Coordinates of C-alpha atoms and ligand atoms in Angstrom, one line a residue:
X724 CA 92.2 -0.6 -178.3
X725 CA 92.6 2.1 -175.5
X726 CA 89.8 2.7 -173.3
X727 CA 89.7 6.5 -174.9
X728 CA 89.3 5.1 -178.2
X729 CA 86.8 2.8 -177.2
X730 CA 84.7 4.9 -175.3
X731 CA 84.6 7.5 -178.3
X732 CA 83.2 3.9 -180.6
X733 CA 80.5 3.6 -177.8
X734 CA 79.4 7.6 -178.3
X735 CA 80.0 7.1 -182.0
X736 CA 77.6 4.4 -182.2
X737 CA 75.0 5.7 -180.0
X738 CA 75.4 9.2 -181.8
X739 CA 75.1 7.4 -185.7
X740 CA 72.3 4.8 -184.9
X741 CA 70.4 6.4 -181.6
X742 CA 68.5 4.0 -180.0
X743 CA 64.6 4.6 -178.8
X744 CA 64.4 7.7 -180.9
X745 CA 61.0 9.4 -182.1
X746 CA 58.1 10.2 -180.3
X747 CA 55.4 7.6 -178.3
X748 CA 51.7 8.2 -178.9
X749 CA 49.9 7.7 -174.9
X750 CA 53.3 8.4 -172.9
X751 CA 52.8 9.2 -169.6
X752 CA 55.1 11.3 -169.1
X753 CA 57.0 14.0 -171.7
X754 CA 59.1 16.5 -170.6
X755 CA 61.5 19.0 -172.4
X756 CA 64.7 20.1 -171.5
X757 CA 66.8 22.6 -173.2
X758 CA 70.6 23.3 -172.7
X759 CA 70.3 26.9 -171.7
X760 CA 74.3 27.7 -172.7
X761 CA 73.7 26.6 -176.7
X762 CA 69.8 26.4 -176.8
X763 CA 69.4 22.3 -178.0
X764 CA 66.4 21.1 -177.2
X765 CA 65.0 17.2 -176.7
X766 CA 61.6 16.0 -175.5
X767 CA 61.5 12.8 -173.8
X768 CA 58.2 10.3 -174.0
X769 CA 57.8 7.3 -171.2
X770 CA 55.3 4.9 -171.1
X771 CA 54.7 3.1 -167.7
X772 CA 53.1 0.0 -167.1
X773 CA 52.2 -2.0 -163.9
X774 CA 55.2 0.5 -162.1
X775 CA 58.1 -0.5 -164.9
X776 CA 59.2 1.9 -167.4
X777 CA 57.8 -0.4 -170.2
X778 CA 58.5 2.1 -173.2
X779 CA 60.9 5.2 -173.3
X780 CA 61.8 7.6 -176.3
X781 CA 63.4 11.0 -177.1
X782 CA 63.4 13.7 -179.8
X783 CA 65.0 16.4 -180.2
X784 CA 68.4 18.0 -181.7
X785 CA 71.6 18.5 -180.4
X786 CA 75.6 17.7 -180.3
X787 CA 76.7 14.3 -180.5
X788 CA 77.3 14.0 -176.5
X789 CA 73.6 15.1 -175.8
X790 CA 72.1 12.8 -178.7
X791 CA 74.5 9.5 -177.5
X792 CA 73.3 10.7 -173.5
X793 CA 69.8 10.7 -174.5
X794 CA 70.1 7.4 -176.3
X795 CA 72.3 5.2 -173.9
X796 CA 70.1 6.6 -170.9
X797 CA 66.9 4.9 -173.0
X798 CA 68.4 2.0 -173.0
X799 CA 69.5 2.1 -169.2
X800 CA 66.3 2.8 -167.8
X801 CA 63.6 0.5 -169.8
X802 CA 62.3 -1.9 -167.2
X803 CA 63.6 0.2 -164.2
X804 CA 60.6 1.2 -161.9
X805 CA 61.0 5.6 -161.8
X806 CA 62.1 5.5 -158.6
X807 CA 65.4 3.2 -159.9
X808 CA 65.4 5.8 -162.8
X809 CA 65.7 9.0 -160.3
X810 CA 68.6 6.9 -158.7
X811 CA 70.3 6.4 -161.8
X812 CA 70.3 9.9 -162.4
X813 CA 71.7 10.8 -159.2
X814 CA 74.4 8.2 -160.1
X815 CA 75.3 9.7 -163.4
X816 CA 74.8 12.8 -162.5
X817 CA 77.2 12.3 -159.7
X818 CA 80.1 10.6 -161.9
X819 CA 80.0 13.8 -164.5
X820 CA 80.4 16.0 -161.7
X821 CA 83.7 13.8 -160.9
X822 CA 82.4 12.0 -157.8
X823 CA 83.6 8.5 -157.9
X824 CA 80.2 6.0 -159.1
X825 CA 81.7 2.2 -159.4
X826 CA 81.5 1.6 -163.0
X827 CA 79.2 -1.8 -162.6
X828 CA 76.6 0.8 -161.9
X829 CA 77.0 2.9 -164.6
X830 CA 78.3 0.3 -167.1
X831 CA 78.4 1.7 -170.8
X832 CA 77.6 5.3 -169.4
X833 CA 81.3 5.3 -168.1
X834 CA 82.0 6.4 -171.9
X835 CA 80.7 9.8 -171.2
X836 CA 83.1 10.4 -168.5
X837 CA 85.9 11.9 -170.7
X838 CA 83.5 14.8 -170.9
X839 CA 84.2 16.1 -167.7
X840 CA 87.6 17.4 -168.9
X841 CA 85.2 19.7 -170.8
X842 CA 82.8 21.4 -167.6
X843 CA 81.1 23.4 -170.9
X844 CA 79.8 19.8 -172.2
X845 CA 79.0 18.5 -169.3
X846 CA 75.4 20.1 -169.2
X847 CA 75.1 18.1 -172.9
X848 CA 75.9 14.4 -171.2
X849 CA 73.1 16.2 -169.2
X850 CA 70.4 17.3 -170.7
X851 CA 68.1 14.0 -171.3
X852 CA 68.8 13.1 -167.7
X853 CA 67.9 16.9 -165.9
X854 CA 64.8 16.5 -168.0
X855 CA 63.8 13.0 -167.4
X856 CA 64.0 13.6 -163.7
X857 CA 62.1 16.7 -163.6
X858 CA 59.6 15.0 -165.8
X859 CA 59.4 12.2 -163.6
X860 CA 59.2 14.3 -160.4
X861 CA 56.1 15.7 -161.9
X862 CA 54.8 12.8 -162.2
X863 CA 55.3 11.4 -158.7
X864 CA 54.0 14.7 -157.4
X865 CA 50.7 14.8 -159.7
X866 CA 50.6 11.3 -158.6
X867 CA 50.9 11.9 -155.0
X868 CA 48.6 14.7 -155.2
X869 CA 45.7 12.3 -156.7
X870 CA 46.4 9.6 -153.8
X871 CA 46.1 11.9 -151.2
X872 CA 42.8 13.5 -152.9
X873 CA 41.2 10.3 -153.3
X874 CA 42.3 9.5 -149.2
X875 CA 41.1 12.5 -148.3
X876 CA 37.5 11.9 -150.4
X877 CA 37.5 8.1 -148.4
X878 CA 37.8 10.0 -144.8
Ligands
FES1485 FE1 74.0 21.8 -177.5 FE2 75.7 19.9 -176.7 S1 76.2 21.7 -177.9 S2 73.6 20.0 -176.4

């Protein structure tokens, strides 16, 4: 099978039976993003425990690059501390801008690269990853903001 053929199975699948989908009751972190050039919308819903992304799901509507993103990034972040998350985003992020990521870091997200022949798609391969950093940098700063409160209250 060629690679193109294969990589358009990997979207296929993700696309037909998305992985982590629906909402999580308790997440501690749910952000939306919207793709501002056709208006699609997704939520995303991450549950932390002892520093691990333990749960992680995502709602929302969309074409069948943003819905197979969304999915495969689920997938690729469970376990990952946020931190590890952010860098992955940086990573793909990086590769669908055309920069050169080695594929063992990006493994089953390489599928997504044929959209860069497309820069109008590119902000769908996007969209789940824009938002789950921004929610996640919200988090780190409400975070931070407590820590150095409750500092502060100790001094
Ligand atoms: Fe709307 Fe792709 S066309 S997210």
């Amino acid at each position: 099978m060629a690679l193109d053929d294969l990589y358009r199975e990997v979207i296929l699948d993700h696309y037909t039976h998305p992985r982590n989908k629906g909402s999580l009751d308790g997440a501690d972190i749910k952000v939306d993003g919207a793709n501002p050039l056709c208006g699609d919308e997704l939520s995303i819903y991450v549950k932390l425990a002892a520093g691990l992304i333990s749960d992680v799901r995502f709602v929302g509507r969309g074409c069948s690059i943003s819905q197979a993103s969304a999915s495969m990034m689920t997938e690729q972040i469970k376990g990952k501390t946020l931190p590890q998350a952010r860098a992955l985003v940086g990573r793909f992020k990086a590769m669908m801008h055309g920069e050169d990521v080695p594929e063992e870091e990006l493994g089953d997200l390489m599928a997504l690269q044929g959209v860069r022949k497309f820069p109008v798609r590119i902000k769908c391969a996007t969209l789940a990853w824009v938002a789950l950093d921004q929610g996640a940098e919200e988090f780190e700063g409400a975070r931070g903001k407590v820590e150095s409160t409750a500092t502060s209250e100790v001094e």
